[in-house]
Amino acid sequence: MTDLSLSEFYDAVEAEGRPLLTADEFARRLEESQADADEALTRLADQGLLERVDVENDPVVWYPTEWGELASRERVVVFPERREIVVDRPTQYTQARLSQFAHLVDTTGTEPGTRGYLYRIRPEDVWSAPFDGVADLILTMRGIFPRRYEGLEEWVESQWKRANRFRLDTHEDGYTVLTAATDDLMGNVAMEKLDDDAIRAPISDTEAWVNEDAIAGIKRTLYEAGYPVVDDRDLERGDPIDADLTTELREYQQSWVDSFLEKQAGVLVGPPGSGKTVAALGALAEVGGETLILVPSRELAGQWREEIARHTTVDPEHVGEYHGGQKQLRPITIATYQIAGMDRHRRLFDEREWGLIVFDEAHHVPAPVFRQSAALQSKHRLGLTATPVRESDDETDIYTLIGPPLGTDWSALFDAGFVAEPEVELRYLPWDDDMAENEWASAQGRERHVLAGSNPRKVEETRKLLADHDGKALVFVDYLDQGEAIADELDAAFVSGETPHHRRERLFESFRTGERDALVVSRVGDEGIDLPNAELAVVASGLGGSRRQGAQRAGRTMRPVGRAEVVVLATHGTREEEFARKQMRHLAEKGVRVHETVVGADEPDAGDAEAETGNNEAEAGDDEVEASSDELEASTDEAEPSDDAASE
């Protein structure tokens, strides 16, 4: 008992609900003898951490020496009936652990560093929690919560069991069978909710012959009903290919591969720079069957081809690309989602027996234009993404169509030094002049948002940031005029949807090799571009986009070595402030710390307003309509058609 910590005393004070404790009360809280409690309290008092006072009717009471420490420490309050957790001033450790089994709903408070956070545990959070068993999940909950909540733990156990109530298997005669754990589930859930064309014929009270073409719909429907399906079909394994990995996997990458091979399907969720592509190639070598790799752009297809050559022994002649630029079907084929989803091309992919399908940037899969490609099935399905969140709230489709999430929490990679944790700053700028502010104040709706995003002060602030920065930098914009103005100020190149494909590739290559140390990019830089050495990212506009877009842009600096810095510029006093916090949501959920700085109108470099917020996320109000950046190109003066679609 003598090794009692001050934190344990604080816990007892909060649990007791009063600021003073006797040794007897403290002993009862910790289930220790009063003598042991008194000895431990005396030791803390000798260290100056506690004070004691004699009371007439109670021999001695104890209280903290520094009341401010008690008032400013993290508090976790659980509402078990609602399955909600409110955390005041959460630590990075707590945020990372909560992100494994709970969904961040909202924040409260306005002052930096004082916000509280509301989490909710949904059924899908339990189904997709990255634990080997429900016991590990419950142990993690107990390590965060102030006490045990038996009712909540029972609910979590029941949800965990629901994830194994339906199963898809291949009959010995080759057709697919849906099996339910009970006849009640088959009759009252499957038969009632599935479309008529999904079931071909009943086999028994718990089994049914299902339509092979309706598998994706069956999985999605039962998932929405609260019963994620275990897919144990004997799917195609593909003709064998000769592929060995020439790069040694890090320990966590090997654990990703091992977990994937055990489950045979899943989505690897890891930060940019953590080596998801190399881990996927490790899985490819282990599976050893013909492989289809689906990507959102031609640029990314070319990068995958280079990575395969760099990290494996695969014969280059066995690797092909299939998109608007070229159409090669090879034992390892890299195709764009758009092409693979088109009826006239998909037949060719259906006819091939793929042993592994890799869905890169897997957050695209739920979008209608990409969903068709997800109907392609193989024994092994691996999704890769750093940001599975989608504004349309259908990210669960990713796990339904591909598999459950795999991987480790980001904070473990930061702590181990495998990925540089970004220093994220939300910098709020004044208007450049009264005329610009007055124009914004008199504008309405969309025009007001564009004016805030295009605040001329951002051009000068970007120039100052890059002047103080050593290393390569990316500047993200959503507006052509703004991008050209910043590029002129920096004497840098501007890459947008209007940049010809061949010039775009040359500019990216010159940035990678160090010939250029700065690029201004529009949405074409949000994903699918390998920019491994960008130490600084400046987000000058685009704060009306999605959380995923914000995390993608910040993620451009998250690499294994060196300093990683992200500065998000927002116009002070406008809705951009809320959007800035909202865009950092995914990073904040993963435990990344975010700072806020308010730049004074007369003191552009005022840094004393900076404060650490821990998890600076605030949901924007409902009065501004935002289009999902997965479905629409919102908030731009430019339209960037897919080069795959355009070339068709």
XYZ file of C-alpha atoms in Angstrom:
648
model
C 0.000 0.000 0.000
C 2.946 2.340 0.549
C 3.464 2.674 -3.210
C 0.204 4.585 -3.499
C 0.307 7.315 -6.155
C -1.259 10.763 -6.042
C -3.378 9.786 -9.036
C -4.984 6.987 -7.023
C -5.840 9.478 -4.284
C -7.455 11.733 -6.900
C -9.481 8.779 -8.163
C -10.733 8.105 -4.650
C -11.648 11.770 -4.144
C -13.690 11.797 -7.349
C -15.357 8.479 -6.550
C -16.271 9.654 -3.040
C -17.720 12.875 -4.392
C -16.237 15.134 -1.740
C -12.937 17.083 -1.582
C -11.761 15.663 1.754
C -11.142 12.034 2.700
C -10.447 10.240 5.945
C -8.097 7.293 6.026
C -11.093 5.042 6.652
C -12.941 6.318 3.561
C -9.813 5.992 1.489
C -9.189 2.450 2.728
C -12.731 1.390 1.825
C -12.353 2.786 -1.695
C -9.132 0.839 -2.260
C -10.238 -2.210 -0.256
C -7.206 -1.937 2.058
C -6.824 -1.791 5.829
C -7.094 1.588 7.524
C -3.572 1.207 8.901
C -2.126 0.690 5.414
C -4.147 3.606 4.068
C -2.973 5.887 6.850
C 0.659 4.922 6.220
C 0.361 5.644 2.496
C -1.372 8.992 3.066
C 1.303 10.026 5.530
C 3.996 9.265 2.961
C 2.266 11.465 0.366
C 1.937 14.230 2.931
C 5.655 13.982 3.724
C 6.317 14.474 -0.004
C 4.228 17.653 0.044
C 1.549 16.174 -2.211
C -1.226 16.063 0.421
C -2.222 18.180 3.406
C -3.862 16.996 6.638
C -6.024 18.747 9.152
C -7.507 17.650 12.481
C -11.288 17.846 12.667
C -13.275 17.790 15.888
C -15.537 14.848 15.013
C -13.142 13.059 12.691
C -9.515 12.721 13.787
C -7.804 13.520 10.457
C -8.915 14.406 6.940
C -6.677 14.593 3.897
C -6.876 16.857 0.862
C -4.658 17.650 -2.183
C -1.948 20.261 -1.785
C -2.432 21.436 -5.383
C -6.155 21.747 -6.022
C -5.451 22.917 -9.574
C -3.985 19.544 -10.499
C -7.177 17.808 -9.397
C -9.305 20.283 -11.330
C -7.299 20.012 -14.560
C -6.772 16.241 -14.726
C -8.498 13.890 -17.131
C -11.968 12.706 -16.133
C -13.821 9.798 -17.690
C -17.576 9.587 -17.063
C -19.485 6.566 -18.379
C -23.226 6.466 -19.104
C -23.670 2.698 -19.487
C -27.356 2.730 -20.423
C -26.682 5.053 -23.357
C -23.305 3.407 -24.052
C -21.685 6.846 -24.042
C -18.418 8.079 -22.552
C -17.694 11.706 -21.763
C -14.007 12.535 -21.328
C -12.792 15.876 -20.019
C -9.239 16.790 -21.082
C -8.449 13.327 -22.469
C -4.831 12.262 -22.701
C -3.386 11.002 -25.961
C -3.296 7.493 -24.484
C -7.010 7.571 -23.650
C -7.954 8.898 -27.086
C -6.006 6.148 -28.821
C -7.590 3.416 -26.692
C -11.128 4.745 -27.050
C -10.711 4.885 -30.833
C -10.370 1.082 -30.813
C -13.945 0.441 -29.704
C -15.884 3.741 -29.636
C -16.943 6.427 -32.096
C -16.124 10.105 -31.456
C -19.459 11.935 -31.677
C -18.841 15.517 -30.635
C -16.836 17.967 -28.550
C -17.945 20.631 -26.102
C -16.305 23.800 -24.874
C -14.657 26.653 -26.712
C -11.349 27.342 -25.007
C -8.284 25.496 -26.372
C -7.188 22.718 -24.061
C -10.427 22.596 -22.086
C -12.759 20.703 -24.384
C -14.642 17.600 -23.401
C -15.308 14.728 -25.786
C -18.339 12.547 -26.282
C -17.829 8.965 -27.467
C -20.492 6.383 -28.231
C -20.071 2.600 -28.517
C -22.089 1.356 -31.502
C -22.609 -2.280 -32.494
C -20.346 -1.866 -35.518
C -17.595 -0.518 -33.258
C -17.664 -3.769 -31.284
C -17.829 -5.945 -34.418
C -14.782 -4.243 -35.920
C -12.729 -3.779 -32.737
C -9.109 -4.926 -33.385
C -8.932 -7.607 -30.684
C -8.449 -11.354 -30.880
C -11.283 -11.957 -28.423
C -13.956 -10.134 -26.477
C -11.981 -10.627 -23.250
C -9.184 -8.409 -24.605
C -11.720 -5.754 -25.567
C -13.281 -5.736 -22.110
C -9.864 -5.536 -20.431
C -9.116 -2.437 -22.516
C -12.416 -0.881 -21.438
C -11.646 -1.579 -17.776
C -8.255 0.067 -18.193
C -9.953 3.334 -19.250
C -13.198 3.427 -17.266
C -13.205 4.464 -13.583
C -14.940 1.224 -12.572
C -16.558 -1.890 -14.029
C -19.954 -1.615 -15.711
C -21.332 -5.142 -15.836
C -24.390 -4.275 -17.926
C -22.279 -2.543 -20.572
C -19.804 -5.419 -20.632
C -22.658 -7.900 -21.115
C -23.943 -5.840 -24.046
C -20.460 -5.754 -25.600
C -20.197 -9.554 -25.243
C -23.601 -10.008 -26.886
C -22.608 -7.780 -29.809
C -19.327 -9.630 -30.226
C -21.255 -12.913 -30.509
C -23.613 -11.439 -33.125
C -20.666 -11.134 -35.483
C -20.631 -14.923 -35.899
C -24.309 -15.790 -36.304
C -24.369 -15.999 -40.118
C -21.829 -17.753 -42.310
C -21.271 -18.187 -46.038
C -19.771 -21.522 -47.134
C -19.202 -23.342 -50.394
C -21.144 -26.598 -50.787
C -19.251 -29.633 -52.062
C -21.215 -29.288 -55.298
C -19.873 -25.777 -55.828
C -22.798 -23.506 -54.905
C -22.878 -21.029 -51.994
C -24.771 -21.717 -48.766
C -25.875 -19.204 -46.130
C -26.017 -20.800 -42.669
C -27.681 -19.218 -39.636
C -26.930 -20.129 -36.035
C -30.637 -20.801 -35.361
C -33.773 -21.390 -37.402
C -35.250 -18.231 -35.886
C -32.417 -16.148 -37.371
C -32.866 -17.746 -40.758
C -36.646 -17.307 -40.799
C -37.110 -13.951 -39.086
C -33.946 -12.160 -40.184
C -32.510 -13.583 -43.388
C -35.749 -14.583 -45.134
C -37.519 -11.392 -44.058
C -34.821 -8.885 -44.942
C -32.999 -10.286 -47.972
C -34.232 -9.494 -51.486
C -36.270 -12.164 -53.227
C -33.527 -12.867 -55.752
C -30.891 -13.376 -53.021
C -32.226 -16.802 -51.938
C -32.457 -19.514 -54.573
C -33.943 -22.200 -52.363
C -34.032 -23.301 -48.693
C -31.925 -26.342 -47.795
C -32.925 -26.748 -44.151
C -34.303 -24.639 -41.295
C -30.878 -23.015 -40.870
C -29.419 -23.239 -44.407
C -30.248 -21.682 -47.754
C -28.813 -21.832 -51.257
C -28.011 -18.233 -52.220
C -27.488 -16.404 -55.483
C -23.757 -15.973 -56.118
C -24.359 -12.625 -57.823
C -26.144 -11.276 -54.735
C -23.371 -11.966 -52.201
C -22.393 -8.312 -51.701
C -26.051 -7.366 -51.124
C -26.537 -10.255 -48.668
C -23.534 -9.146 -46.631
C -24.664 -5.538 -46.604
C -28.276 -6.298 -45.651
C -27.400 -8.618 -42.775
C -24.742 -6.194 -41.565
C -27.336 -3.418 -41.423
C -29.632 -5.789 -39.536
C -26.949 -6.211 -36.897
C -25.398 -9.488 -38.040
C -22.063 -9.204 -39.879
C -21.495 -12.305 -41.999
C -18.483 -14.601 -41.695
C -17.360 -15.374 -45.244
C -15.829 -18.871 -45.398
C -16.474 -19.560 -49.074
C -13.990 -21.634 -51.015
C -13.178 -18.779 -53.375
C -10.690 -18.719 -56.206
C -7.076 -18.910 -55.140
C -5.656 -18.091 -58.560
C -2.868 -19.729 -60.501
C 0.402 -19.717 -58.539
C 2.917 -16.946 -59.162
C 6.600 -16.763 -58.300
C 6.831 -13.888 -55.802
C 9.176 -13.449 -52.854
C 9.537 -10.347 -50.719
C 13.031 -8.827 -50.802
C 12.375 -6.286 -48.041
C 12.331 -7.315 -44.387
C 9.040 -6.414 -42.761
C 8.969 -4.500 -39.513
C 7.467 -6.314 -36.568
C 4.120 -4.520 -36.781
C 3.957 -5.024 -40.561
C 4.492 -8.758 -40.081
C 1.684 -8.773 -37.510
C -0.566 -7.125 -40.106
C 0.290 -9.824 -42.642
C -0.199 -12.628 -40.102
C -3.572 -11.260 -39.037
C -4.676 -10.932 -42.656
C -3.637 -14.475 -43.542
C -5.575 -15.789 -40.552
C -8.760 -13.899 -41.468
C -8.211 -14.058 -45.267
C -10.019 -10.743 -45.657
C -9.717 -7.355 -44.002
C -8.932 -3.662 -44.256
C -5.530 -2.475 -43.090
C -5.997 0.933 -41.408
C -2.631 2.598 -40.784
C -1.170 6.103 -41.042
C 0.574 7.284 -44.206
C 4.218 6.321 -44.083
C 3.661 3.185 -42.012
C 4.346 0.886 -44.963
C 0.893 -0.443 -45.861
C 1.971 -1.031 -49.468
C 4.992 -3.097 -48.417
C 2.803 -5.062 -45.994
C 0.368 -5.734 -48.859
C 3.251 -7.030 -50.974
C 4.172 -9.280 -48.050
C 0.619 -10.638 -48.166
C 0.891 -11.070 -51.939
C 4.065 -13.139 -51.535
C 2.443 -15.298 -48.846
C -0.761 -15.905 -50.829
C 1.267 -16.706 -53.961
C -1.693 -16.501 -56.343
C -2.622 -14.213 -59.227
C -3.388 -10.765 -57.861
C -5.607 -7.851 -58.859
C -4.715 -4.462 -57.348
C -7.432 -1.778 -57.591
C -6.394 1.889 -57.349
C -8.174 5.250 -57.832
C -5.773 6.767 -60.390
C -3.220 6.065 -63.098
C -0.489 7.758 -61.046
C -1.023 5.284 -58.254
C -1.013 2.373 -60.708
C 2.460 3.390 -61.871
C 3.681 3.720 -58.291
C 2.440 0.232 -57.427
C 4.343 -1.153 -60.397
C 7.508 0.533 -59.124
C 6.959 -0.770 -55.581
C 6.489 -4.331 -56.846
C 9.803 -4.074 -58.722
C 11.547 -2.529 -55.701
C 10.375 -4.960 -53.016
C 9.710 -8.326 -54.727
C 11.266 -10.833 -57.105
C 8.267 -10.746 -59.470
C 9.222 -10.788 -63.146
C 8.309 -7.328 -64.575
C 6.741 -9.106 -67.558
C 4.170 -10.589 -65.167
C 2.935 -7.150 -64.037
C 0.381 -5.243 -66.105
C -1.671 -2.049 -65.855
C -5.298 -1.772 -66.946
C -6.718 1.754 -67.182
C -7.369 4.553 -69.645
C -3.713 4.677 -70.681
C -3.021 0.969 -71.275
C -4.817 -2.329 -70.948
C -2.686 -5.307 -69.955
C -4.018 -8.365 -68.106
C -1.142 -10.114 -66.370
C -0.742 -12.496 -63.391
C -0.441 -9.296 -61.329
C -2.736 -6.621 -62.759
C -3.074 -3.062 -61.456
C -6.385 -1.528 -62.534
C -8.369 1.572 -61.668
C -11.685 1.255 -59.845
C -13.483 3.063 -62.675
C -12.349 0.604 -65.336
C -12.871 -2.500 -63.177
C -16.428 -1.364 -62.429
C -17.450 -0.873 -66.065
C -19.549 -3.725 -67.437
C -17.579 -4.103 -70.674
C -14.290 -4.481 -68.767
C -15.463 -6.255 -65.640
C -16.246 -9.424 -67.592
C -12.523 -9.809 -68.267
C -11.723 -9.494 -64.565
C -14.544 -11.883 -63.602
C -13.163 -14.568 -65.896
C -9.758 -14.507 -64.233
C -9.213 -16.552 -61.074
C -7.668 -14.075 -58.658
C -6.011 -15.406 -55.537
C -5.822 -11.930 -53.977
C -7.592 -8.639 -54.614
C -6.081 -5.513 -53.065
C -8.349 -2.470 -52.683
C -5.993 0.495 -52.304
C -7.459 3.721 -50.859
C -10.327 1.461 -49.764
C -12.477 4.362 -48.519
C -13.547 4.769 -52.175
C -15.321 1.420 -52.234
C -18.783 2.524 -50.969
C -19.090 5.212 -53.678
C -21.488 4.089 -56.448
C -18.903 4.373 -59.228
C -16.492 2.118 -57.320
C -18.943 -0.265 -55.637
C -19.239 -2.457 -58.745
C -15.553 -3.353 -58.519
C -16.079 -4.586 -54.948
C -18.326 -7.343 -56.307
C -15.142 -8.986 -57.607
C -14.414 -11.672 -55.049
C -11.446 -13.867 -54.239
C -10.302 -16.040 -51.369
C -8.210 -13.146 -50.081
C -9.442 -9.525 -50.064
C -7.208 -6.816 -48.598
C -8.155 -3.153 -48.272
C -5.633 -0.393 -47.532
C -6.538 3.009 -46.116
C -5.413 5.610 -43.622
C -8.806 7.272 -43.490
C -11.881 5.021 -43.690
C -14.215 7.860 -42.615
C -16.739 9.101 -45.181
C -19.096 12.052 -44.879
C -21.996 9.909 -46.089
C -21.574 7.734 -42.955
C -21.398 4.544 -45.031
C -17.852 3.631 -44.037
C -19.229 0.376 -42.597
C -19.733 -0.692 -46.227
C -15.957 -0.818 -46.530
C -15.784 -3.576 -43.930
C -18.897 -5.286 -45.312
C -17.623 -5.507 -48.885
C -13.973 -6.227 -48.096
C -13.483 -7.418 -44.516
C -12.930 -6.313 -40.899
C -10.298 -3.709 -39.938
C -6.772 -4.899 -39.291
C -3.703 -3.175 -37.893
C -2.512 -1.424 -34.779
C -3.367 1.906 -33.222
C -1.420 4.852 -34.578
C -0.029 6.002 -31.234
C 1.966 2.757 -30.975
C 3.686 3.569 -34.273
C 4.381 7.133 -33.154
C 5.808 5.994 -29.823
C 7.994 3.353 -31.491
C 9.405 5.932 -33.895
C 8.198 4.131 -37.027
C 6.149 7.144 -38.122
C 6.787 10.785 -37.295
C 3.821 12.119 -35.369
C 2.806 15.327 -37.146
C 2.831 18.658 -35.366
C -0.587 19.973 -36.364
C -1.385 23.661 -35.961
C -4.694 25.337 -36.737
C -3.725 28.944 -37.485
C -6.577 31.497 -37.502
C -5.839 34.578 -39.623
C -7.434 38.024 -39.698
C -8.765 39.523 -42.901
C -6.225 41.165 -45.168
C -8.169 44.441 -45.061
C -11.581 45.894 -44.157
C -12.771 45.731 -47.753
C -12.272 41.959 -47.913
C -14.026 41.474 -44.578
C -16.964 43.675 -45.586
C -17.356 41.756 -48.847
C -17.496 38.522 -46.864
C -19.987 39.946 -44.348
C -22.391 40.978 -47.094
C -22.151 37.661 -48.962
C -24.430 34.673 -48.490
C -24.081 30.873 -48.468
C -21.563 29.416 -50.873
C -20.053 32.767 -51.841
C -19.254 33.526 -48.198
C -17.429 30.213 -47.833
C -15.362 30.857 -50.980
C -14.397 34.345 -49.798
C -13.218 33.039 -46.419
C -11.218 30.299 -48.121
C -9.621 32.786 -50.523
C -8.678 35.379 -47.886
C -5.647 37.191 -49.473
C -3.883 37.145 -46.094
C -3.279 33.419 -46.663
C -0.905 34.139 -49.553
C 1.426 36.187 -47.353
C 1.116 33.760 -44.428
C 2.059 30.845 -46.683
C 5.121 32.726 -47.926
C 6.255 33.364 -44.338
C 5.736 29.739 -43.345
C 7.875 28.447 -46.195
C 10.527 31.123 -45.624
C 10.943 29.852 -42.038
C 10.952 26.203 -43.100
C 13.877 24.036 -44.186
C 12.873 21.117 -46.378
C 10.185 20.259 -48.875
C 6.689 21.642 -48.530
C 3.264 21.090 -50.060
C 0.590 23.780 -50.195
C -2.991 22.559 -50.711
C -5.691 24.765 -52.254
C -9.151 24.346 -53.666
C -9.315 27.428 -55.862
C -7.457 27.984 -59.123
C -6.960 31.731 -58.654
C -5.636 31.245 -55.135
C -3.336 28.424 -56.215
C -1.845 30.525 -58.991
C -1.388 33.511 -56.630
C 0.413 31.407 -54.024
C 2.541 29.692 -56.678
C 3.584 33.111 -58.042
C 4.428 34.350 -54.543
C 6.544 31.254 -53.858
C 7.971 30.980 -57.386
C 6.678 27.392 -57.332
C 4.716 25.167 -59.718
C 0.943 24.779 -59.379
C -0.541 21.347 -60.123
C -4.291 21.199 -60.748
C -6.776 19.187 -62.742
C -5.914 21.340 -65.745
C -2.244 20.321 -65.632
C -1.520 17.866 -68.475
C -0.853 14.324 -67.291
C 2.742 14.199 -68.561
C 3.646 17.548 -66.952
C 2.033 16.508 -63.689
C 4.202 13.400 -63.546
C 7.368 15.400 -64.262
C 6.568 17.884 -61.477
C 5.889 15.123 -58.957
C 9.116 13.389 -59.894
C 11.151 16.587 -59.535
C 9.608 17.057 -56.091
C 10.451 13.501 -55.057
C 14.063 13.836 -56.177
C 14.545 17.192 -54.436
C 14.916 19.280 -57.576
C 11.882 21.229 -56.358
C 11.330 21.997 -52.691
C 7.753 23.302 -52.924
C 4.602 22.457 -54.838
C 1.158 24.044 -54.758
C -1.444 21.364 -55.437
C -5.197 21.166 -55.772
C -7.250 18.091 -54.918
C -5.091 15.961 -57.200
C -2.618 15.818 -54.307
C -5.059 14.474 -51.752
C -4.274 10.833 -52.375
C -2.647 8.357 -54.667
C 0.547 10.393 -55.091
C 3.807 9.262 -53.547
C 5.406 12.332 -51.976
C 7.544 10.656 -49.316
C 9.703 13.571 -48.206
C 7.235 16.404 -47.623
C 8.123 17.680 -44.165
C 5.579 20.525 -44.204
C 1.981 20.642 -45.423
C 0.103 23.943 -45.554
C -3.663 23.714 -46.097
C -4.592 27.137 -47.468
C -8.163 26.294 -48.471
C -10.523 23.375 -48.837
C -11.929 23.409 -45.319
C -15.448 22.723 -46.598
C -14.373 19.261 -47.702
C -14.508 15.999 -45.804
C -12.765 14.746 -42.681
C -11.048 12.176 -44.893
C -9.674 14.919 -47.128
C -8.277 16.775 -44.125
C -6.560 13.691 -42.796
C -5.206 12.821 -46.255
C -3.620 16.257 -46.587
C -2.167 16.152 -43.087
C -0.982 12.619 -43.738
C 1.298 13.794 -46.548
C 3.900 14.647 -43.886
C 3.599 11.468 -41.802
C 6.750 9.569 -42.713
C 9.154 7.315 -40.821
C 11.863 9.918 -40.169
C 12.269 13.640 -39.758
C 9.997 16.398 -38.605
C 6.373 16.320 -39.695
C 4.499 19.614 -39.594
C 1.001 20.552 -40.745
C -0.389 24.088 -40.681
C -4.060 24.620 -41.497
C -4.960 28.238 -42.355
C -8.469 29.449 -41.550
C -9.998 32.908 -41.536
C -10.665 34.035 -37.966
C -14.287 34.671 -37.042
C -15.729 32.571 -39.898
C -17.070 29.037 -40.179
C -13.618 28.019 -41.412
C -12.549 27.769 -37.758
C -15.087 25.017 -37.153
C -14.274 23.325 -40.437
C -10.573 23.330 -39.565
C -11.211 21.432 -36.327
C -13.641 19.125 -38.091
C -11.096 18.216 -40.782
C -8.615 17.106 -38.148
C -11.148 14.731 -36.650
C -9.616 11.502 -37.892
C -6.130 12.458 -36.720
C -7.486 13.553 -33.356
C -9.346 10.255 -32.936
C -6.033 8.478 -33.457
C -4.377 10.447 -30.665
C -2.586 13.112 -32.728
C -2.199 16.336 -30.782
C -3.394 19.560 -32.378
C -2.483 23.163 -31.505
C -4.405 26.363 -32.175
C -2.909 29.806 -32.855
C -4.858 33.032 -33.274
C -2.809 35.486 -35.334
C -3.451 39.124 -34.358
C -4.381 41.610 -37.048
C -1.445 43.852 -36.105
C 0.899 41.044 -35.046
C 1.043 38.490 -37.866
C 3.552 36.291 -36.059
C 1.983 36.327 -32.592
C 2.800 32.935 -31.215
C 1.823 33.433 -27.602
C -1.783 32.645 -28.420
C -0.835 29.048 -29.149
C -2.368 26.404 -26.923
C -2.376 22.640 -27.046
C -5.816 21.189 -27.508
C -5.168 17.456 -27.476
C -8.132 16.648 -29.703
C -9.405 19.817 -31.326
C -12.435 18.585 -33.148
C -15.750 20.359 -33.447
C -18.619 19.390 -35.652
C -19.740 22.069 -38.058
C -23.360 23.121 -37.768
C -26.135 21.721 -39.866
C -26.924 25.001 -41.587
C -24.101 24.629 -44.098
C -24.571 21.882 -46.655
C -21.422 19.964 -47.548
C -21.048 17.511 -50.392
C -19.025 14.390 -49.770
C -15.684 14.673 -51.480
C -16.002 11.003 -52.358
C -19.081 11.708 -54.486
C -18.719 15.339 -55.569
C -15.962 17.886 -56.086
C -17.272 20.415 -53.598
C -16.023 23.939 -53.049
C -13.787 24.367 -56.115
C -13.627 26.612 -59.137
C -12.058 23.704 -60.972
C -13.490 20.430 -62.185
C -11.079 17.545 -62.228
C -12.450 14.615 -64.234
C -10.962 11.200 -63.718
C -8.376 10.690 -66.413
C -9.441 7.070 -66.626
C -13.034 8.016 -67.314
C -12.054 10.842 -69.636
C -9.812 8.635 -71.699
C -12.578 6.179 -72.287
